[in-house]
Each structure stands twice: as structure tokens, then as C-alpha cells.
């Protein structure tokens, strides 16, 4: 269970901020080098005032073509996407994009460690869901099935991520269990 | 030698564009998944016009805290920084930042493949220089030594990157030679 989650977890800090803080801790304690990629922005107009920095005057947010985070852990390439929802019963596919899933499938094919981090905000639970069980449900939507990932499926096929004060989303303890030391059989290297 | 370099290499295409094109080819032929990270931008003011996309009205370029490119190749984490210069005799350290070098050192420590891609524009030569010989010279600058990387040092400790029409900067052929199949002795895993 997620000890402390009720006490500290729900203070309005977003999942992204908590992940960035956790990654900073991993970096400072030399456990892993994992960073959030910058948000892609298309710059249209830039001013270059004299004696000061360039000012971007017109720009637009672009659709990311890959995932939120990547880096290296225990000599392995690691890549993941973070999603949170206020829904209590499922994660809607509405803000996950096909090219992101394609990217994640490729990472898995090339021997990388690839997963989603999914937070149910109102349940105060955060899961690591490996890419393979995700893809099973994702691909079924095109056969007319539901366009979301049920909570119970995530709970059964994913792993609850523990919470500590220094590691708000301590996903590497789960990565250790799933991808190293033999690992869970369905996520071993093929 | 760089066959075709004189014919096709110097048409004003930047190193970044050529690398992006090469990475696209690697991706499409399923050889590797390597992407340029978006340029980090600090957004200060955003307009949300009705019925159209958010417009960023004020923003500033930020100093990147890591490198230009990362991804996965042959199951290994790969990370590099690209630099070009019009100088013929050395690459000045002026636009390489300490935190970038710190990041690259960490990647090497964690078992990643890490290097610079350095182009001498006027010589029409592009080299892969592994992080370890780079750091030797970088660290010496603080003992009062030169604040640049001599061309002859790059030539001796680096590897000329071949050029083809589909792979304008075919650095993976060099990566194969340096980091795989035994590899050059000074770049083997420690
Ligand atoms: Mg996300
Ligand atoms: Mg660069």
C-alpha cells in the first residue's frame, strides 16, 4: 500500500513535478540519469533587441513525437510516458497519441525498458504499467473495443509505485523488480 | 576518406539537419531509435484565443542542461552532442557548457555510449570523438591550458564519419567499430 500517500501525496503537486523531483534525487545519489524532455515548441517570430536576450514573440506548442522522459539506469536505456487522470475507473486514450505508442513499441523491440506511469489522482494511486500489456488493450480499440484502459486492468497488469518523502514517485524500485534480477516473466528481454 | 563529401556535403545544409535526416533513415530502417531533444524554451506569456490554438507571446531560449541527441542502438543507451566550427585548427570550448560535460561524464559512468560529433565546416570533415579523450583536454583548461580542442587531437583520438546520400552523417558505422565487437580498447565498458 502507498504509506504516506494520504498525508503528503495530494497537496496539488503535479505528477510531472514529483517525477522531476524524484529524477533529481536519483541523479544526485548517482542511481540513474533520467530527464524530462523539453516541450517541443514551434518558434515563428523572434525579436533580437540590442544588448539583451532574444525574445520569442510568436510560437506554438507542438505535439510531442516521442515520450516525456528517457535516460539510463543500470546500463539500460529507459523510456516512459506519464499520464494522470481524475477518472476513477479508467485512463481514457484521448490524450495518448498513436505515434507515441509506435515510439514505445520500437523502444521495446530494441531492448529498452519502456512503460507508462499512470496516476489516478482521486484514488491517490500511481502505477507503473509496462508497454506490453498496454499495447494489448490499445490495439483492441481498433477492433471496436473500448477507448480506455480500465483501472482494474492497470491494477492487475501494473505495479503500484511506492511513495517516500525524498522519492515522491519511486518508480525505480518497481523497475528493479520487473526488469532486473530475472524480472517478471512477461517483461524479460526477448 | 569522405567520398562524396566534396560533391554533396557542403551545400549549406547544417549539421543538425543532416543528423536529423540520418536519424530518420536509421528509424525507418529499424537500425536505431535516436531523436534530437527539443530546444528548451521558457514560456512567460500565453494567449488563449477562442476557437484556435494557444499562442505563446513571450518566451526565451534556455540553456540546455543535457545534450542534443539520445536514444537506443543495439540495446545500448546512446547520447551525444553535435558541434560545428568554421575554425580550421581547433574547436573552441566557448559554446560547450560545464553542465553538459558533467552530464556526458555521468552517462559514460553509467555504461552509456557517449561522444561528440564535431564538424569542421571549411575542411568538410566530421568526426566522432568519444567522451573520454574529450574530457582529458577539457579538464586541462582549468590548469591554465588552452580553451579549445586542437584539430590534430580530434583527428588522432576521434574517427572520421563517412558520408553517403541516405546517411549524410553515418555515425553508427563508427559506433559499431568503437563500442561493439570488442571495440577500441580505450572505449570498452569498464
Ligand atoms: Mg505525459
Ligand atoms: Mg549542439
mmCIF file of C-alpha atoms and ligand atoms in Angstrom:
data_model
loop_
_atom_site.group_PDB
_atom_site.id
_atom_site.type_symbol
_atom_site.label_atom_id
_atom_site.label_comp_id
_atom_site.label_asym_id
_atom_site.label_seq_id
_atom_site.Cartn_x
_atom_site.Cartn_y
_atom_site.Cartn_z
ATOM 1 C CA UNK A 1 0.000 0.000 0.000
ATOM 2 C CA UNK A 2 1.007 3.621 -0.513
ATOM 3 C CA UNK A 3 2.022 4.649 3.014
ATOM 4 C CA UNK A 4 2.111 8.399 3.408
ATOM 5 C CA UNK A 5 0.161 8.925 0.213
ATOM 6 C CA UNK A 6 -2.821 10.338 2.006
ATOM 7 C CA UNK A 7 -0.657 12.542 4.196
ATOM 8 C CA UNK A 8 1.725 14.018 1.646
ATOM 9 C CA UNK A 9 0.753 12.901 -1.826
ATOM 10 C CA UNK A 10 -2.211 15.067 -2.572
ATOM 11 C CA UNK A 11 -1.022 18.612 -1.997
ATOM 12 C CA UNK A 12 -1.651 19.760 -5.540
ATOM 13 C CA UNK A 13 1.857 18.903 -6.714
ATOM 14 C CA UNK A 14 1.523 17.557 -10.204
ATOM 15 C CA UNK A 15 2.820 14.177 -11.291
ATOM 16 C CA UNK A 16 5.342 15.910 -13.548
ATOM 17 C CA UNK A 17 6.789 17.959 -10.691
ATOM 18 C CA UNK A 18 7.017 14.905 -8.470
ATOM 19 C CA UNK A 19 8.753 12.929 -11.216
ATOM 20 C CA UNK A 20 11.217 15.748 -11.845
ATOM 21 C CA UNK A 21 11.991 15.900 -8.123
ATOM 22 C CA UNK A 22 12.425 12.124 -7.960
ATOM 23 C CA UNK A 23 14.712 12.148 -11.009
ATOM 24 C CA UNK A 24 16.762 14.926 -9.404
ATOM 25 C CA UNK A 25 17.195 12.725 -6.337
ATOM 26 C CA UNK A 26 18.169 9.727 -8.496
ATOM 27 C CA UNK A 27 20.727 11.943 -10.272
ATOM 28 C CA UNK A 28 22.203 13.427 -7.095
ATOM 29 C CA UNK A 29 22.530 9.997 -5.485
ATOM 30 C CA UNK A 30 24.015 8.651 -8.747
ATOM 31 C CA UNK A 31 21.360 5.940 -9.180
ATOM 32 C CA UNK A 32 20.244 6.927 -12.696
ATOM 33 C CA UNK A 33 20.425 9.704 -15.298
ATOM 34 C CA UNK A 34 16.843 10.335 -16.387
ATOM 35 C CA UNK A 35 15.493 13.670 -17.604
ATOM 36 C CA UNK A 36 12.221 15.136 -18.804
ATOM 37 C CA UNK A 37 12.476 16.150 -22.437
ATOM 38 C CA UNK A 38 11.638 19.804 -23.109
ATOM 39 C CA UNK A 39 8.174 20.507 -24.545
ATOM 40 C CA UNK A 40 8.516 20.940 -28.312
ATOM 41 C CA UNK A 41 7.656 24.481 -29.409
ATOM 42 C CA UNK A 42 7.480 25.822 -32.945
ATOM 43 C CA UNK A 43 9.006 29.287 -32.988
ATOM 44 C CA UNK A 44 7.510 31.644 -35.601
ATOM 45 C CA UNK A 45 8.818 35.094 -34.692
ATOM 46 C CA UNK A 46 11.851 36.215 -32.688
ATOM 47 C CA UNK A 47 12.994 39.719 -31.747
ATOM 48 C CA UNK A 48 16.676 40.426 -31.179
ATOM 49 C CA UNK A 49 16.795 43.562 -29.045
ATOM 50 C CA UNK A 50 20.195 45.222 -28.700
ATOM 51 C CA UNK A 51 22.163 44.333 -25.597
ATOM 52 C CA UNK A 52 19.641 41.744 -24.346
ATOM 53 C CA UNK A 53 18.493 38.207 -24.988
ATOM 54 C CA UNK A 54 16.414 37.116 -27.986
ATOM 55 C CA UNK A 55 12.674 37.358 -27.250
ATOM 56 C CA UNK A 56 10.324 34.849 -28.839
ATOM 57 C CA UNK A 57 7.211 36.822 -29.846
ATOM 58 C CA UNK A 58 5.115 34.166 -31.537
ATOM 59 C CA UNK A 59 5.298 30.414 -31.020
ATOM 60 C CA UNK A 60 3.059 27.355 -30.733
ATOM 61 C CA UNK A 61 3.062 24.161 -28.712
ATOM 62 C CA UNK A 62 3.753 21.130 -30.882
ATOM 63 C CA UNK A 63 2.619 17.547 -30.473
ATOM 64 C CA UNK A 64 5.483 15.549 -28.888
ATOM 65 C CA UNK A 65 6.604 12.767 -31.232
ATOM 66 C CA UNK A 66 8.107 10.610 -28.510
ATOM 67 C CA UNK A 67 7.626 10.361 -24.726
ATOM 68 C CA UNK A 68 8.069 12.582 -21.674
ATOM 69 C CA UNK A 69 11.157 11.015 -20.090
ATOM 70 C CA UNK A 70 14.206 8.989 -21.045
ATOM 71 C CA UNK A 71 17.659 8.164 -19.796
ATOM 72 C CA UNK A 72 19.896 5.406 -18.473
ATOM 73 C CA UNK A 73 19.561 3.117 -15.455
ATOM 74 C CA UNK A 74 21.837 0.203 -14.570
ATOM 75 C CA UNK A 75 23.361 0.413 -18.052
ATOM 76 C CA UNK A 76 19.939 0.051 -19.719
ATOM 77 C CA UNK A 77 18.028 2.570 -21.841
ATOM 78 C CA UNK A 78 14.823 3.627 -20.079
ATOM 79 C CA UNK A 79 11.875 5.492 -21.649
ATOM 80 C CA UNK A 80 8.442 6.332 -20.277
ATOM 81 C CA UNK A 81 5.345 8.444 -20.603
ATOM 82 C CA UNK A 82 3.474 9.903 -17.600
ATOM 83 C CA UNK A 83 -0.300 10.340 -17.585
ATOM 84 C CA UNK A 84 -2.706 11.366 -14.855
ATOM 85 C CA UNK A 85 -6.474 11.283 -14.758
ATOM 86 C CA UNK A 86 -9.301 12.446 -12.477
ATOM 87 C CA UNK A 87 -11.293 9.460 -13.676
ATOM 88 C CA UNK A 88 -11.647 6.697 -11.057
ATOM 89 C CA UNK A 89 -12.413 3.720 -13.276
ATOM 90 C CA UNK A 90 -10.174 4.063 -16.342
ATOM 91 C CA UNK A 91 -7.471 6.027 -18.171
ATOM 92 C CA UNK A 92 -9.015 7.425 -21.389
ATOM 93 C CA UNK A 93 -6.899 7.043 -24.543
ATOM 94 C CA UNK A 94 -7.914 10.554 -25.596
ATOM 95 C CA UNK A 95 -4.581 12.212 -24.838
ATOM 96 C CA UNK A 96 -2.301 9.369 -25.875
ATOM 97 C CA UNK A 97 -1.181 9.539 -29.499
ATOM 98 C CA UNK A 98 -0.517 6.747 -31.966
ATOM 99 C CA UNK A 99 2.983 7.999 -32.786
ATOM 100 C CA UNK A 100 3.864 7.921 -29.068
ATOM 101 C CA UNK A 101 2.723 4.310 -28.835
ATOM 102 C CA UNK A 102 4.635 3.472 -32.035
ATOM 103 C CA UNK A 103 7.744 5.012 -30.484
ATOM 104 C CA UNK A 104 7.313 2.984 -27.289
ATOM 105 C CA UNK A 105 6.800 -0.252 -29.214
ATOM 106 C CA UNK A 106 10.051 0.419 -31.089
ATOM 107 C CA UNK A 107 11.932 1.050 -27.840
ATOM 108 C CA UNK A 108 10.715 -2.291 -26.503
ATOM 109 C CA UNK A 109 11.736 -4.018 -29.764
ATOM 110 C CA UNK A 110 15.231 -2.537 -29.497
ATOM 111 C CA UNK A 111 15.723 -3.854 -25.967
ATOM 112 C CA UNK A 112 14.885 -0.727 -23.980
ATOM 113 C CA UNK A 113 12.860 -0.567 -20.772
ATOM 114 C CA UNK A 114 9.571 1.098 -21.656
ATOM 115 C CA UNK A 115 6.413 1.780 -19.638
ATOM 116 C CA UNK A 116 3.677 4.209 -18.618
ATOM 117 C CA UNK A 117 3.420 5.888 -15.241
ATOM 118 C CA UNK A 118 -0.285 6.345 -14.608
ATOM 119 C CA UNK A 119 -1.740 8.347 -11.719
ATOM 120 C CA UNK A 120 -5.347 8.130 -10.580
ATOM 121 C CA UNK A 121 -5.481 11.477 -8.821
ATOM 122 C CA UNK A 122 -8.682 10.966 -6.832
ATOM 123 C CA UNK A 123 -7.617 7.482 -5.728
ATOM 124 C CA UNK A 124 -4.145 8.809 -4.895
ATOM 125 C CA UNK A 125 -2.549 5.791 -6.596
ATOM 126 C CA UNK A 126 0.276 5.755 -9.137
ATOM 127 C CA UNK A 127 1.093 2.685 -11.222
ATOM 128 C CA UNK A 128 3.885 1.559 -13.495
ATOM 129 C CA UNK A 129 2.347 -0.260 -16.465
ATOM 130 C CA UNK A 130 4.828 -1.967 -18.852
ATOM 131 C CA UNK A 131 4.327 -1.239 -22.537
ATOM 132 C CA UNK A 132 3.322 -4.810 -23.498
ATOM 133 C CA UNK A 133 0.066 -5.102 -21.504
ATOM 134 C CA UNK A 134 -0.708 -1.511 -22.525
ATOM 135 C CA UNK A 135 -0.387 -2.352 -26.219
ATOM 136 C CA UNK A 136 -2.714 -5.356 -25.904
ATOM 137 C CA UNK A 137 -5.602 -3.064 -24.902
ATOM 138 C CA UNK A 138 -4.526 -0.191 -27.162
ATOM 139 C CA UNK A 139 -4.614 -2.387 -30.269
ATOM 140 C CA UNK A 140 -8.080 -3.738 -29.373
ATOM 141 C CA UNK A 141 -9.663 -0.275 -29.674
ATOM 142 C CA UNK A 142 -9.313 -0.584 -33.453
ATOM 143 C CA UNK A 143 -11.485 -3.713 -33.367
ATOM 144 C CA UNK A 144 -14.285 -1.597 -31.948
ATOM 145 C CA UNK A 145 -13.426 -2.120 -28.311
ATOM 146 C CA UNK A 146 -13.306 0.462 -25.509
ATOM 147 C CA UNK A 147 -11.085 3.510 -25.913
ATOM 148 C CA UNK A 148 -9.668 3.472 -22.414
ATOM 149 C CA UNK A 149 -7.570 1.390 -20.048
ATOM 150 C CA UNK A 150 -9.704 0.019 -17.181
ATOM 151 C CA UNK A 151 -8.444 0.693 -13.646
ATOM 152 C CA UNK A 152 -8.725 -2.995 -12.726
ATOM 153 C CA UNK A 153 -6.591 -3.957 -15.765
ATOM 154 C CA UNK A 154 -3.888 -1.474 -14.737
ATOM 155 C CA UNK A 155 -4.007 -2.815 -11.161
ATOM 156 C CA UNK A 156 -3.689 -6.413 -12.374
ATOM 157 C CA UNK A 157 -1.007 -5.862 -15.030
ATOM 158 C CA UNK A 158 0.812 -2.928 -13.474
ATOM 159 C CA UNK A 159 2.649 -2.244 -10.225
ATOM 160 C CA UNK A 160 1.757 0.271 -7.518
ATOM 161 C CA UNK A 161 4.624 2.748 -7.176
ATOM 162 C CA UNK A 162 5.672 3.443 -3.578
ATOM 163 C CA UNK A 163 5.895 6.970 -2.195
ATOM 164 C CA UNK A 164 8.596 8.386 0.087
ATOM 165 C CA UNK A 165 9.382 11.966 1.040
ATOM 166 C CA UNK A 166 12.602 12.046 -0.979
ATOM 167 C CA UNK A 167 11.292 9.882 -3.813
ATOM 168 C CA UNK A 168 7.723 11.017 -4.392
ATOM 169 C CA UNK A 169 7.301 8.560 -7.282
ATOM 170 C CA UNK A 170 9.899 5.879 -6.595
ATOM 171 C CA UNK A 171 9.442 4.012 -9.876
ATOM 172 C CA UNK A 172 12.988 2.568 -9.957
ATOM 173 C CA UNK A 173 12.157 0.156 -7.113
ATOM 174 C CA UNK A 174 9.441 -1.213 -9.417
ATOM 175 C CA UNK A 175 11.797 -1.227 -12.426
ATOM 176 C CA UNK A 176 14.240 -3.326 -10.359
ATOM 177 C CA UNK A 177 11.522 -5.862 -9.673
ATOM 178 C CA UNK A 178 10.104 -6.043 -13.192
ATOM 179 C CA UNK A 179 13.140 -5.704 -15.464
ATOM 180 C CA UNK A 180 16.133 -6.887 -13.436
ATOM 181 C CA UNK A 181 17.163 -9.994 -11.445
ATOM 182 C CA UNK A 182 15.241 -12.244 -13.788
ATOM 183 C CA UNK A 183 12.214 -9.982 -13.671
ATOM 184 C CA UNK A 184 8.565 -10.769 -14.182
ATOM 185 C CA UNK A 185 8.430 -13.312 -16.962
ATOM 186 C CA UNK A 186 6.352 -11.282 -19.418
ATOM 187 C CA UNK A 187 8.799 -8.374 -19.370
ATOM 188 C CA UNK A 188 12.045 -10.261 -19.755
ATOM 189 C CA UNK A 189 14.175 -9.430 -22.757
ATOM 190 C CA UNK A 190 13.068 -11.441 -25.779
ATOM 191 C CA UNK B 1 38.242 9.127 -46.748
ATOM 192 C CA UNK B 2 34.994 11.046 -47.126
ATOM 193 C CA UNK B 3 33.894 10.024 -50.616
ATOM 194 C CA UNK B 4 31.259 12.358 -51.979
ATOM 195 C CA UNK B 5 31.898 14.902 -49.250
ATOM 196 C CA UNK B 6 33.153 17.477 -51.691
ATOM 197 C CA UNK B 7 30.327 16.826 -54.123
ATOM 198 C CA UNK B 8 27.334 16.774 -51.785
ATOM 199 C CA UNK B 9 28.413 17.676 -48.284
ATOM 200 C CA UNK B 10 28.805 21.392 -48.495
ATOM 201 C CA UNK B 11 25.506 22.686 -49.800
ATOM 202 C CA UNK B 12 24.726 24.799 -46.752
ATOM 203 C CA UNK B 13 22.788 22.040 -45.016
ATOM 204 C CA UNK B 14 23.562 22.323 -41.356
ATOM 205 C CA UNK B 15 24.977 19.507 -39.281
ATOM 206 C CA UNK B 16 21.743 19.380 -37.278
ATOM 207 C CA UNK B 17 19.599 18.906 -40.387
ATOM 208 C CA UNK B 18 21.916 16.195 -41.688
ATOM 209 C CA UNK B 19 21.849 14.395 -38.343
ATOM 210 C CA UNK B 20 18.058 14.592 -38.181
ATOM 211 C CA UNK B 21 17.844 13.165 -41.702
ATOM 212 C CA UNK B 22 20.290 10.383 -40.843
ATOM 213 C CA UNK B 23 18.363 9.539 -37.656
ATOM 214 C CA UNK B 24 15.134 9.416 -39.669
ATOM 215 C CA UNK B 25 16.786 6.912 -42.006
ATOM 216 C CA UNK B 26 18.051 4.832 -39.045
ATOM 217 C CA UNK B 27 14.499 4.874 -37.615
ATOM 218 C CA UNK B 28 12.788 3.927 -40.868
ATOM 219 C CA UNK B 29 15.205 1.075 -41.488
ATOM 220 C CA UNK B 30 14.796 -0.013 -37.849
ATOM 221 C CA UNK B 31 18.504 0.293 -37.034
ATOM 222 C CA UNK B 32 18.160 2.636 -34.062
ATOM 223 C CA UNK B 33 15.745 4.965 -32.272
ATOM 224 C CA UNK B 34 17.618 8.241 -31.786
ATOM 225 C CA UNK B 35 15.983 11.682 -31.639
ATOM 226 C CA UNK B 36 17.016 15.284 -31.227
ATOM 227 C CA UNK B 37 15.682 16.694 -27.986
ATOM 228 C CA UNK B 38 13.545 19.800 -28.379
ATOM 229 C CA UNK B 39 15.249 23.124 -27.596
ATOM 230 C CA UNK B 40 14.267 24.136 -24.054
ATOM 231 C CA UNK B 41 12.185 27.313 -24.034
ATOM 232 C CA UNK B 42 10.931 29.235 -21.002
ATOM 233 C CA UNK B 43 7.373 30.376 -21.699
ATOM 234 C CA UNK B 44 6.397 33.646 -19.978
ATOM 235 C CA UNK B 45 3.108 34.667 -21.593
ATOM 236 C CA UNK B 46 0.483 32.672 -23.480
ATOM 237 C CA UNK B 47 -2.732 33.856 -25.161
ATOM 238 C CA UNK B 48 -5.692 31.506 -25.467
ATOM 239 C CA UNK B 49 -7.799 32.878 -28.308
ATOM 240 C CA UNK B 50 -11.286 31.382 -28.654
ATOM 241 C CA UNK B 51 -11.599 28.555 -31.196
ATOM 242 C CA UNK B 52 -7.885 28.418 -32.002
ATOM 243 C CA UNK B 53 -4.616 27.144 -30.607
ATOM 244 C CA UNK B 54 -2.757 28.744 -27.700
ATOM 245 C CA UNK B 55 -0.289 31.396 -28.886
ATOM 246 C CA UNK B 56 2.937 31.910 -26.980
ATOM 247 C CA UNK B 57 3.516 35.671 -26.872
ATOM 248 C CA UNK B 58 6.681 35.922 -24.786
ATOM 249 C CA UNK B 59 9.313 33.250 -24.303
ATOM 250 C CA UNK B 60 13.077 32.835 -24.032
ATOM 251 C CA UNK B 61 15.623 30.249 -25.133
ATOM 252 C CA UNK B 62 17.088 28.363 -22.187
ATOM 253 C CA UNK B 63 20.485 26.778 -21.767
ATOM 254 C CA UNK B 64 20.154 23.033 -22.440
ATOM 255 C CA UNK B 65 21.114 21.030 -19.340
ATOM 256 C CA UNK B 66 21.995 17.868 -21.214
ATOM 257 C CA UNK B 67 22.934 17.098 -24.844
ATOM 258 C CA UNK B 68 21.374 17.375 -28.304
ATOM 259 C CA UNK B 69 20.589 13.736 -29.061
ATOM 260 C CA UNK B 70 19.855 10.497 -27.264
ATOM 261 C CA UNK B 71 18.228 7.142 -27.858
ATOM 262 C CA UNK B 72 18.849 3.424 -28.161
ATOM 263 C CA UNK B 73 21.067 1.409 -30.505
ATOM 264 C CA UNK B 74 21.733 -2.340 -30.317
ATOM 265 C CA UNK B 75 20.130 -2.392 -26.872
ATOM 266 C CA UNK B 76 22.542 0.287 -25.580
ATOM 267 C CA UNK B 77 21.796 3.825 -24.409
ATOM 268 C CA UNK B 78 23.429 6.364 -26.719
ATOM 269 C CA UNK B 79 23.904 10.079 -26.050
ATOM 270 C CA UNK B 80 25.784 12.755 -27.972
ATOM 271 C CA UNK B 81 26.346 16.426 -28.572
ATOM 272 C CA UNK B 82 26.903 17.928 -32.036
ATOM 273 C CA UNK B 83 29.169 20.934 -32.612
ATOM 274 C CA UNK B 84 30.362 22.627 -35.762
ATOM 275 C CA UNK B 85 33.005 25.263 -36.272
ATOM 276 C CA UNK B 86 34.350 27.445 -39.083
ATOM 277 C CA UNK B 87 37.712 27.292 -37.390
ATOM 278 C CA UNK B 88 40.259 25.110 -39.217
ATOM 279 C CA UNK B 89 42.671 24.315 -36.425
ATOM 280 C CA UNK B 90 40.544 23.733 -33.317
ATOM 281 C CA UNK B 91 37.081 23.528 -31.762
ATOM 282 C CA UNK B 92 36.760 26.352 -29.210
ATOM 283 C CA UNK B 93 35.242 25.392 -25.843
ATOM 284 C CA UNK B 94 33.260 28.653 -25.859
ATOM 285 C CA UNK B 95 29.883 27.105 -26.628
ATOM 286 C CA UNK B 96 30.265 23.916 -24.629
ATOM 287 C CA UNK B 97 28.962 24.170 -21.074
ATOM 288 C CA UNK B 98 30.262 22.547 -17.904
ATOM 289 C CA UNK B 99 26.864 21.011 -17.041
ATOM 290 C CA UNK B 100 26.754 19.361 -20.484
ATOM 291 C CA UNK B 101 30.172 17.813 -19.903
ATOM 292 C CA UNK B 102 29.106 16.731 -16.388
ATOM 293 C CA UNK B 103 26.042 15.061 -17.927
ATOM 294 C CA UNK B 104 28.177 13.236 -20.516
ATOM 295 C CA UNK B 105 30.645 12.044 -17.888
ATOM 296 C CA UNK B 106 27.736 10.613 -15.879
ATOM 297 C CA UNK B 107 26.359 8.811 -18.946
ATOM 298 C CA UNK B 108 29.759 7.203 -19.512
ATOM 299 C CA UNK B 109 29.952 6.197 -15.819
ATOM 300 C CA UNK B 110 26.516 4.555 -16.063
ATOM 301 C CA UNK B 111 27.532 2.439 -19.057
ATOM 302 C CA UNK B 112 26.068 4.553 -21.859
ATOM 303 C CA UNK B 113 27.705 5.274 -25.215
ATOM 304 C CA UNK B 114 28.648 8.949 -25.180
ATOM 305 C CA UNK B 115 30.533 11.148 -27.656
ATOM 306 C CA UNK B 116 30.774 14.401 -29.568
ATOM 307 C CA UNK B 117 30.112 14.791 -33.270
ATOM 308 C CA UNK B 118 32.375 17.600 -34.425
ATOM 309 C CA UNK B 119 32.255 19.174 -37.876
ATOM 310 C CA UNK B 120 34.985 21.336 -39.334
ATOM 311 C CA UNK B 121 32.860 23.128 -41.908
ATOM 312 C CA UNK B 122 35.617 24.581 -44.048
ATOM 313 C CA UNK B 123 37.549 21.304 -44.089
ATOM 314 C CA UNK B 124 34.317 19.421 -44.809
ATOM 315 C CA UNK B 125 35.233 16.786 -42.216
ATOM 316 C CA UNK B 126 33.042 15.386 -39.442
ATOM 317 C CA UNK B 127 34.466 13.382 -36.561
ATOM 318 C CA UNK B 128 33.124 11.230 -33.765
ATOM 319 C CA UNK B 129 35.146 11.948 -30.624
ATOM 320 C CA UNK B 130 34.412 9.683 -27.627
ATOM 321 C CA UNK B 131 33.806 11.470 -24.337
ATOM 322 C CA UNK B 132 36.958 10.158 -22.596
ATOM 323 C CA UNK B 133 39.602 11.786 -24.806
ATOM 324 C CA UNK B 134 37.420 14.921 -24.841
ATOM 325 C CA UNK B 135 37.390 15.124 -21.041
ATOM 326 C CA UNK B 136 41.185 14.792 -20.842
ATOM 327 C CA UNK B 137 41.622 18.061 -22.718
ATOM 328 C CA UNK B 138 38.551 19.731 -21.170
ATOM 329 C CA UNK B 139 39.855 19.195 -17.635
ATOM 330 C CA UNK B 140 43.282 20.596 -18.550
ATOM 331 C CA UNK B 141 41.824 24.024 -19.334
ATOM 332 C CA UNK B 142 41.388 24.569 -15.589
ATOM 333 C CA UNK B 143 45.127 24.094 -15.118
ATOM 334 C CA UNK B 144 45.673 27.101 -17.345
ATOM 335 C CA UNK B 145 45.883 25.194 -20.606
ATOM 336 C CA UNK B 146 44.259 26.031 -23.960
ATOM 337 C CA UNK B 147 40.479 26.502 -24.082
ATOM 338 C CA UNK B 148 39.947 24.556 -27.283
ATOM 339 C CA UNK B 149 40.288 21.109 -28.769
ATOM 340 C CA UNK B 150 43.069 21.017 -31.416
ATOM 341 C CA UNK B 151 42.130 19.619 -34.823
ATOM 342 C CA UNK B 152 45.095 17.218 -34.776
ATOM 343 C CA UNK B 153 43.986 15.864 -31.376
ATOM 344 C CA UNK B 154 40.449 15.217 -32.700
ATOM 345 C CA UNK B 155 41.924 13.519 -35.768
ATOM 346 C CA UNK B 156 44.163 11.306 -33.634
ATOM 347 C CA UNK B 157 41.641 10.402 -30.933
ATOM 348 C CA UNK B 158 38.452 10.566 -32.983
ATOM 349 C CA UNK B 159 37.087 8.843 -36.080
ATOM 350 C CA UNK B 160 36.171 10.373 -39.421
ATOM 351 C CA UNK B 161 32.458 9.808 -40.063
ATOM 352 C CA UNK B 162 31.642 8.556 -43.564
ATOM 353 C CA UNK B 163 29.104 10.305 -45.773
ATOM 354 C CA UNK B 164 26.510 8.664 -48.011
ATOM 355 C CA UNK B 165 23.486 10.138 -49.778
ATOM 356 C CA UNK B 166 20.998 8.408 -47.459
ATOM 357 C CA UNK B 167 23.132 8.688 -44.351
ATOM 358 C CA UNK B 168 24.683 12.129 -44.508
ATOM 359 C CA UNK B 169 26.438 11.626 -41.150
ATOM 360 C CA UNK B 170 26.684 7.862 -40.817
ATOM 361 C CA UNK B 171 27.958 7.843 -37.238
ATOM 362 C CA UNK B 172 26.585 4.379 -36.382
ATOM 363 C CA UNK B 173 29.201 2.690 -38.564
ATOM 364 C CA UNK B 174 31.785 4.369 -36.327
ATOM 365 C CA UNK B 175 29.840 3.446 -33.163
ATOM 366 C CA UNK B 176 29.933 -0.197 -34.326
ATOM 367 C CA UNK B 177 33.689 -0.036 -34.655
ATOM 368 C CA UNK B 178 34.400 1.776 -31.391
ATOM 369 C CA UNK B 179 31.820 0.405 -28.946
ATOM 370 C CA UNK B 180 30.864 -3.052 -30.244
ATOM 371 C CA UNK B 181 32.627 -6.315 -31.221
ATOM 372 C CA UNK B 182 35.306 -5.758 -28.630
ATOM 373 C CA UNK B 183 35.750 -2.139 -29.628
ATOM 374 C CA UNK B 184 38.755 0.117 -29.373
ATOM 375 C CA UNK B 185 40.417 -0.680 -26.102
ATOM 376 C CA UNK B 186 40.074 2.760 -24.517
ATOM 377 C CA UNK B 187 36.310 2.827 -25.015
ATOM 378 C CA UNK B 188 35.390 -0.630 -23.781
ATOM 379 C CA UNK B 189 32.970 -0.847 -20.852
ATOM 380 C CA UNK B 190 34.814 -0.595 -17.558
HETATM 381 MG MG1 LIG C 1 2.673 12.997 -20.263
HETATM 382 MG MG1 LIG C 2 24.884 21.181 -30.377
#
